[in-house]
C-alpha positions as a printed Julia matrix, in Angstrom:
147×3 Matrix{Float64}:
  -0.56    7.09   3.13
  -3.05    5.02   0.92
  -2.13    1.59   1.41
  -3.87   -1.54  -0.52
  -5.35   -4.57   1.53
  -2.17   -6.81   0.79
   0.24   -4.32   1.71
  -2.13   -3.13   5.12
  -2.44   -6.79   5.87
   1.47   -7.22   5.46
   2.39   -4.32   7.87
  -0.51   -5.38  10.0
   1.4    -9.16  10.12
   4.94   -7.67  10.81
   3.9    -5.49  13.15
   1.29   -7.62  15.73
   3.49  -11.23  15.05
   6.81   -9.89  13.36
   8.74  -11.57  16.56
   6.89  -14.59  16.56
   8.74  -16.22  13.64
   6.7   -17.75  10.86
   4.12  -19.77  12.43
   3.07  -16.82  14.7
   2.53  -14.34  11.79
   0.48  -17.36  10.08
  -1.74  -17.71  13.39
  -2.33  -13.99  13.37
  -3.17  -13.95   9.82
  -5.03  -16.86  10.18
  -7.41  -14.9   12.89
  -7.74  -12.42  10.69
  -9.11  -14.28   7.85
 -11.39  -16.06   9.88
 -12.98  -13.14  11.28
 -13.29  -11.76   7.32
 -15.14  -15.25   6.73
 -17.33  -15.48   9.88
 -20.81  -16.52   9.61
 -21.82  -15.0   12.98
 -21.27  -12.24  15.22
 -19.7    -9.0   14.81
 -17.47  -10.16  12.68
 -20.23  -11.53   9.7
 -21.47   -8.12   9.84
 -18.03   -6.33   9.57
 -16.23   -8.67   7.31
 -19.22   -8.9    5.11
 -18.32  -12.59   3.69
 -14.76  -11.42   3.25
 -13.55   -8.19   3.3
 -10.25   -8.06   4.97
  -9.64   -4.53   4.77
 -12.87   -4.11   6.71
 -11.72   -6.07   9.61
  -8.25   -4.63   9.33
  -9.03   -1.37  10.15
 -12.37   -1.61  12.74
 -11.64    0.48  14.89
 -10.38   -0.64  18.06
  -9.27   -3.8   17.03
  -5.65   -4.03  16.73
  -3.26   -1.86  18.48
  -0.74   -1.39  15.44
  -3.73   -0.22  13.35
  -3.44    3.34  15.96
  -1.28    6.62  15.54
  -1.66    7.02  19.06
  -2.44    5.92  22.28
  -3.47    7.5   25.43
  -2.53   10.66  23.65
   0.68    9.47  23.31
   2.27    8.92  19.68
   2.35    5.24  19.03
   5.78    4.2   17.22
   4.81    0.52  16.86
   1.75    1.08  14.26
   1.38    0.0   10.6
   2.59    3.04   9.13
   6.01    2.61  10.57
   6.43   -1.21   9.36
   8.18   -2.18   6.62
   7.33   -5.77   5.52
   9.53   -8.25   3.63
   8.99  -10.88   1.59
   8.31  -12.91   3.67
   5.19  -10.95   5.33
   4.0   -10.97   1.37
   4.31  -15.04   1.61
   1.76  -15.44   4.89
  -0.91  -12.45   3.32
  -0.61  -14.4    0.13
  -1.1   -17.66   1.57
  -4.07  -16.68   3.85
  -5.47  -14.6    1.43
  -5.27  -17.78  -0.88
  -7.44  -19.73   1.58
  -4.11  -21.2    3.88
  -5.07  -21.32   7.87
  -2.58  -23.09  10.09
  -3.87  -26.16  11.87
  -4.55  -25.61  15.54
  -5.5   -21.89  15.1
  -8.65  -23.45  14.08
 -11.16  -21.18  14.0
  -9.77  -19.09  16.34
 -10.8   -15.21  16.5
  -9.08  -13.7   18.79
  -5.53  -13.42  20.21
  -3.46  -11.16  22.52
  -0.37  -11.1   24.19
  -0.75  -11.71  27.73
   2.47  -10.73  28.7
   2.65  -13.61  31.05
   3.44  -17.4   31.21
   0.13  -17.95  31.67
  -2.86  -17.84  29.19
  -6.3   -16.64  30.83
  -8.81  -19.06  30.35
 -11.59  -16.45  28.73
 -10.74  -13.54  26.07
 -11.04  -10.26  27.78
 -15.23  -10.1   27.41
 -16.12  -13.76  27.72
 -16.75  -13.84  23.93
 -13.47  -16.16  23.74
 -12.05  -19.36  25.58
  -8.52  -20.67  25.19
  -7.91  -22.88  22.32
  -3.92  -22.64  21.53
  -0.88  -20.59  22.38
   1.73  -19.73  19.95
   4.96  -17.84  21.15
   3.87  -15.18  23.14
   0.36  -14.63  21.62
  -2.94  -16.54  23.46
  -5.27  -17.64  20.81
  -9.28  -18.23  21.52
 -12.51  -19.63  19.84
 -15.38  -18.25  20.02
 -18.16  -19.02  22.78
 -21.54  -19.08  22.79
 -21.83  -15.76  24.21
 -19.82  -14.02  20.64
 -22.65  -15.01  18.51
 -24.62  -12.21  19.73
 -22.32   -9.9   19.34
């Protein structure tokens, strides 16, 4: 299924934030445009001074973005979302240049599944900066820009 960048980055907001109410969906999209507009790091060379699509789909990046995992058939991906209007509103208003304050520039965020927010992203590359809902959001470090 051939999907354009605004409707990709609407499933991609429903289905990594859908539960998180509005200001979730706008931290994750917020994340996402950041890392399209990084000057630094893995994500300068992958965004490319913009390209959402680009950072959308790198590959290993965001779980919904997978048919399957583990060899298992993944249920919860993009393909399987079906955004509403008010998905459309957040892409639109990211896309437009809107971040929400306190995201910052934040670029990375996961779901801990716990209370508790580790104090480093997974690889160091991250340190805690906010938490929204369920979803732990980082800044970089000084160890991402040589990534």
């Amino acid at each position: 299924m051939a999907l354009d960048t605004r409707e990709l980055f609407a499933r991609l907001i429903e289905c990594e934030a859908g539960g998180e109410g509005e200001f979730g969906m706008a931290a994750v999209a917020t994340v996402i445009m950041n890392r399209a507009t990084a000057t630094e790091g893995e994500f300068s060379r992958v965004g490319n001074g913009g390209d959402v699509r680009a950072v959308i789909t790198q590959p290993g990046q965001f779980t919904c973005m997978r048919e399957s995992i583990g060899g298992s058939y993944n249920p919860q991906n993009v393909y399987n979302m079906t955004p509403t209007d008010i998905h459309y509103q957040i892409v639109d208003w990211a896309m437009a240049g809107g971040r929400l304050v306190g995201i910052d520039n934040s670029l990375f965020f996961f779901n801990p599944y716990s209370s508790r927010c580790p104090t480093y992203f997974p690889t160091r590359v991250g340190v805690i900066h906010n938490r929204i809902g369920d979803h732990c959001f980082y800044i970089p470090t000084s160890y991402y820009a040589d990534t």
